[in-house]
């Protein structure tokens, strides 16, 4: 699976958009980008995933660059409950079933 | 919203004892997983399970570990003889079968079982 690079930590003011970047320059054509988050020591929570088109759901938006070498997770109106570690994971659907978690980005939302 | 349920939430055991961690996956899911997270470290894959057999396992998942789906609802992780370094949070996850864009091909994790080995 392709390796991802994320900033170690970020801050965001409550109510503002949180933009979390991820680099995955070695991504291959059949690999998807998945985002999960982990609030404190709870189980990871799925947020969103995509292949090449931008995606949006009730939690977030995912913007993938045209060359697919990087992506940005956008939380449009961050709340204090969005404080968590956010993981960007690249995974092919057919060569392996496992998710490989990196160290992620620790997002701190402040009042 | 359907959820993955894990028991116990916290277990304390003596080194060398056997431990069984239990999970009830989402009812129509077919793929099951165990992950663990040692305090302050990354979430690590242990094993995946489908159609009553292990489909993939990591190097962590040695002979001390085993998994079982004893009935139609439970999925268990057994550690035969616990070591101090087995102290960690253990997460069960499950997923359904489907295409990527159906939303079914994503993992739902439980809240975890914290194992403390003394």
Tab-separated table of C-alpha atoms in Angstrom:
chain	number	residue	atom	x	y	z
A	1	UNK	CA	0.000	0.000	0.000
A	2	UNK	CA	1.114	3.536	-0.747
A	3	UNK	CA	2.664	5.504	2.092
A	4	UNK	CA	0.963	8.676	3.265
A	5	UNK	CA	2.391	11.791	4.861
A	6	UNK	CA	0.351	14.006	7.150
A	7	UNK	CA	1.223	16.920	9.428
A	8	UNK	CA	1.647	15.860	13.025
A	9	UNK	CA	-0.809	18.371	14.420
A	10	UNK	CA	-3.138	21.215	13.476
A	11	UNK	CA	-5.336	23.699	15.268
A	12	UNK	CA	-8.690	25.035	14.174
A	13	UNK	CA	-11.117	27.520	15.683
A	14	UNK	CA	-14.583	26.248	16.428
A	15	UNK	CA	-17.001	27.034	13.601
A	16	UNK	CA	-14.247	27.418	11.032
A	17	UNK	CA	-13.358	24.935	8.309
A	18	UNK	CA	-10.632	22.453	9.135
A	19	UNK	CA	-8.524	21.474	6.125
A	20	UNK	CA	-6.378	18.415	6.728
A	21	UNK	CA	-3.828	17.638	4.001
A	22	UNK	CA	-2.396	14.275	3.039
A	23	UNK	CA	0.342	13.419	0.579
A	24	UNK	CA	0.272	10.048	-1.161
A	25	UNK	CA	2.622	10.598	-4.086
A	26	UNK	CA	3.172	6.857	-4.733
A	27	UNK	CA	-0.509	6.002	-4.987
A	28	UNK	CA	-1.348	3.581	-7.782
A	29	UNK	CA	-4.329	3.528	-10.064
A	30	UNK	CA	-6.493	1.079	-8.138
A	31	UNK	CA	-5.856	2.510	-4.667
A	32	UNK	CA	-8.497	4.449	-2.794
A	33	UNK	CA	-7.971	7.189	-0.247
A	34	UNK	CA	-9.751	6.579	3.061
A	35	UNK	CA	-10.069	8.886	6.037
A	36	UNK	CA	-10.721	7.702	9.558
A	37	UNK	CA	-10.521	9.481	12.865
A	38	UNK	CA	-9.960	8.394	16.438
A	39	UNK	CA	-11.427	10.424	19.246
A	40	UNK	CA	-9.321	9.969	22.391
A	41	UNK	CA	-8.915	6.186	22.811
A	42	UNK	CA	-12.122	5.170	21.083
A	43	UNK	CA	-12.242	2.902	18.045
A	44	UNK	CA	-11.383	4.492	14.699
A	45	UNK	CA	-14.373	5.985	12.950
A	46	UNK	CA	-14.810	5.972	9.191
A	47	UNK	CA	-15.263	9.433	7.667
A	48	UNK	CA	-15.090	9.284	3.888
A	49	UNK	CA	-13.254	7.710	0.975
A	50	UNK	CA	-12.655	8.350	-2.713
A	51	UNK	CA	-10.801	7.236	-5.802
A	52	UNK	CA	-10.352	10.293	-8.004
A	53	UNK	CA	-13.477	12.415	-7.814
A	54	UNK	CA	-14.211	14.772	-4.963
A	55	UNK	CA	-16.610	13.309	-2.439
A	56	UNK	CA	-18.949	14.791	0.144
A	57	UNK	CA	-21.049	13.247	2.867
A	58	UNK	CA	-22.711	14.451	6.040
A	59	UNK	CA	-19.411	14.487	7.912
A	60	UNK	CA	-16.879	15.935	5.511
A	61	UNK	CA	-15.648	16.613	2.000
A	62	UNK	CA	-12.695	14.959	0.325
A	63	UNK	CA	-10.782	16.827	-2.346
A	64	UNK	CA	-8.362	14.719	-4.407
A	65	UNK	CA	-5.929	16.435	-6.753
A	66	UNK	CA	-6.080	15.586	-10.430
A	67	UNK	CA	-2.799	13.670	-10.309
A	68	UNK	CA	-4.095	11.878	-7.162
A	69	UNK	CA	-0.835	12.490	-5.345
A	70	UNK	CA	-2.475	14.399	-2.537
A	71	UNK	CA	-5.851	15.005	-0.940
A	72	UNK	CA	-7.504	17.263	1.612
A	73	UNK	CA	-10.157	16.354	4.127
A	74	UNK	CA	-12.437	19.296	4.877
A	75	UNK	CA	-14.586	19.548	7.981
A	76	UNK	CA	-16.712	22.552	6.982
A	77	UNK	CA	-17.680	23.792	10.451
A	78	UNK	CA	-15.435	22.235	13.063
A	79	UNK	CA	-16.822	21.675	16.542
A	80	UNK	CA	-15.054	20.808	19.780
A	81	UNK	CA	-16.193	17.208	19.280
A	82	UNK	CA	-14.112	17.043	16.106
A	83	UNK	CA	-10.942	17.121	18.213
A	84	UNK	CA	-9.313	13.809	17.281
A	85	UNK	CA	-6.489	12.109	15.410
A	86	UNK	CA	-7.267	11.966	11.696
A	87	UNK	CA	-5.796	9.181	9.577
A	88	UNK	CA	-5.356	9.270	5.825
A	89	UNK	CA	-5.017	5.711	4.490
A	90	UNK	CA	-4.414	4.545	0.966
A	91	UNK	CA	-5.565	1.061	0.192
A	92	UNK	CA	-6.125	-1.075	-2.850
A	93	UNK	CA	-9.362	-2.989	-2.811
A	94	UNK	CA	-8.091	-6.248	-4.161
A	95	UNK	CA	-4.533	-6.888	-3.014
A	96	UNK	CA	-5.138	-6.657	0.699
A	97	UNK	CA	-8.040	-6.246	3.055
A	98	UNK	CA	-6.247	-4.520	5.893
A	99	UNK	CA	-5.973	-0.851	6.766
A	100	UNK	CA	-2.507	0.387	7.675
A	101	UNK	CA	-2.713	3.257	10.114
A	102	UNK	CA	0.045	5.839	10.309
A	103	UNK	CA	0.482	8.401	13.044
A	104	UNK	CA	-2.163	10.716	11.590
A	105	UNK	CA	-2.827	14.403	12.273
A	106	UNK	CA	-3.886	15.444	15.734
A	107	UNK	CA	-6.553	18.121	15.192
A	108	UNK	CA	-7.284	20.363	18.141
A	109	UNK	CA	-10.436	22.462	17.814
A	110	UNK	CA	-10.437	25.387	20.211
A	111	UNK	CA	-13.323	27.650	21.341
B	1	UNK	CA	-27.058	3.227	13.780
B	2	UNK	CA	-25.683	-0.345	13.827
B	3	UNK	CA	-22.593	-0.795	15.944
B	4	UNK	CA	-19.891	-3.292	16.805
B	5	UNK	CA	-20.050	-4.309	20.458
B	6	UNK	CA	-17.021	-5.447	22.421
B	7	UNK	CA	-16.732	-7.062	25.843
B	8	UNK	CA	-15.202	-6.673	28.301
B	9	UNK	CA	-14.398	-2.981	28.153
B	10	UNK	CA	-11.438	-3.557	30.466
B	11	UNK	CA	-9.759	-6.745	31.594
B	12	UNK	CA	-6.874	-7.134	33.998
B	13	UNK	CA	-5.032	-10.436	33.964
B	14	UNK	CA	-1.878	-12.029	35.247
B	15	UNK	CA	0.961	-12.843	32.892
B	16	UNK	CA	0.596	-16.353	31.507
B	17	UNK	CA	-3.169	-16.433	31.797
B	18	UNK	CA	-5.512	-17.012	28.877
B	19	UNK	CA	-7.765	-14.171	27.799
B	20	UNK	CA	-10.760	-14.159	25.480
B	21	UNK	CA	-11.987	-10.889	24.047
B	22	UNK	CA	-15.451	-10.921	22.566
B	23	UNK	CA	-17.034	-8.978	19.755
B	24	UNK	CA	-20.505	-8.854	18.259
B	25	UNK	CA	-20.114	-7.511	14.716
B	26	UNK	CA	-22.866	-5.769	12.775
B	27	UNK	CA	-25.427	-8.434	11.941
B	28	UNK	CA	-25.227	-8.556	8.130
B	29	UNK	CA	-21.465	-8.087	7.943
B	30	UNK	CA	-19.288	-10.860	6.561
B	31	UNK	CA	-15.711	-9.686	7.156
B	32	UNK	CA	-14.235	-9.428	10.625
B	33	UNK	CA	-11.027	-7.963	11.974
B	34	UNK	CA	-8.958	-7.473	15.075
B	35	UNK	CA	-6.619	-4.530	15.558
B	36	UNK	CA	-4.686	-3.443	18.590
B	37	UNK	CA	-3.199	-0.188	19.871
B	38	UNK	CA	-0.505	-0.127	22.496
B	39	UNK	CA	-0.766	3.050	24.567
B	40	UNK	CA	0.650	6.006	22.653
B	41	UNK	CA	1.348	3.984	19.516
B	42	UNK	CA	-0.289	3.339	16.152
B	43	UNK	CA	-3.335	1.211	15.499
B	44	UNK	CA	-1.960	-2.125	14.249
B	45	UNK	CA	-3.670	-4.779	12.147
B	46	UNK	CA	-3.749	-8.257	13.676
B	47	UNK	CA	-6.017	-10.468	11.611
B	48	UNK	CA	-8.880	-10.574	9.147
B	49	UNK	CA	-11.477	-13.341	8.994
B	50	UNK	CA	-13.955	-14.305	6.332
B	51	UNK	CA	-16.023	-17.394	5.602
B	52	UNK	CA	-14.877	-19.050	8.829
B	53	UNK	CA	-11.200	-18.786	8.155
B	54	UNK	CA	-8.336	-16.358	8.518
B	55	UNK	CA	-7.812	-14.445	5.290
B	56	UNK	CA	-4.827	-12.381	6.368
B	57	UNK	CA	-2.712	-11.980	9.500
B	58	UNK	CA	0.190	-9.836	10.603
B	59	UNK	CA	3.484	-10.944	12.106
B	60	UNK	CA	2.119	-9.916	15.505
B	61	UNK	CA	-0.537	-12.610	15.224
B	62	UNK	CA	1.620	-15.549	16.287
B	63	UNK	CA	0.687	-18.936	17.742
B	64	UNK	CA	-0.395	-17.320	20.991
B	65	UNK	CA	-3.335	-15.744	19.215
B	66	UNK	CA	-6.402	-17.364	17.725
B	67	UNK	CA	-9.752	-16.206	16.432
B	68	UNK	CA	-13.063	-17.938	16.262
B	69	UNK	CA	-16.633	-17.351	15.252
B	70	UNK	CA	-18.299	-19.849	17.585
B	71	UNK	CA	-21.839	-18.988	16.565
B	72	UNK	CA	-23.654	-16.695	14.174
B	73	UNK	CA	-23.115	-13.552	16.174
B	74	UNK	CA	-19.860	-13.607	18.160
B	75	UNK	CA	-16.280	-13.175	16.987
B	76	UNK	CA	-13.581	-13.847	19.563
B	77	UNK	CA	-9.868	-13.217	19.984
B	78	UNK	CA	-8.039	-15.587	22.302
B	79	UNK	CA	-4.594	-14.948	23.700
B	80	UNK	CA	-3.342	-18.256	25.048
B	81	UNK	CA	-0.632	-17.157	27.463
B	82	UNK	CA	-0.549	-13.414	27.947
B	83	UNK	CA	2.676	-11.455	28.126
B	84	UNK	CA	3.289	-7.989	29.525
B	85	UNK	CA	3.660	-6.631	25.984
B	86	UNK	CA	0.126	-7.795	25.122
B	87	UNK	CA	-1.190	-4.914	27.212
B	88	UNK	CA	-3.086	-2.790	24.722
B	89	UNK	CA	-6.463	-1.664	23.465
B	90	UNK	CA	-7.938	-4.318	21.186
B	91	UNK	CA	-10.417	-3.210	18.543
B	92	UNK	CA	-12.794	-5.446	16.658
B	93	UNK	CA	-14.117	-4.289	13.291
B	94	UNK	CA	-16.482	-5.610	10.672
B	95	UNK	CA	-17.609	-4.735	7.185
B	96	UNK	CA	-20.209	-5.769	4.700
B	97	UNK	CA	-19.713	-6.954	1.171
B	98	UNK	CA	-20.095	-4.459	-1.588
B	99	UNK	CA	-18.543	-2.103	-4.049
B	100	UNK	CA	-16.496	0.810	-2.834
B	101	UNK	CA	-19.036	3.447	-3.616
B	102	UNK	CA	-21.950	1.641	-2.030
B	103	UNK	CA	-20.615	2.585	1.388
B	104	UNK	CA	-20.567	-1.059	2.421
B	105	UNK	CA	-16.878	-1.568	1.876
B	106	UNK	CA	-15.718	0.331	4.944
B	107	UNK	CA	-14.816	-0.906	8.399
B	108	UNK	CA	-16.909	-0.191	11.470
B	109	UNK	CA	-14.879	-0.437	14.664
B	110	UNK	CA	-16.006	-1.237	18.169
B	111	UNK	CA	-15.154	0.874	21.198
B	112	UNK	CA	-12.359	-1.495	22.175
B	113	UNK	CA	-11.338	-3.786	25.015
B	114	UNK	CA	-8.488	-2.585	27.168
B	115	UNK	CA	-6.264	-5.458	28.250
B	116	UNK	CA	-3.846	-4.938	31.111
B	117	UNK	CA	-1.355	-7.731	31.799
B	118	UNK	CA	0.359	-7.630	35.191
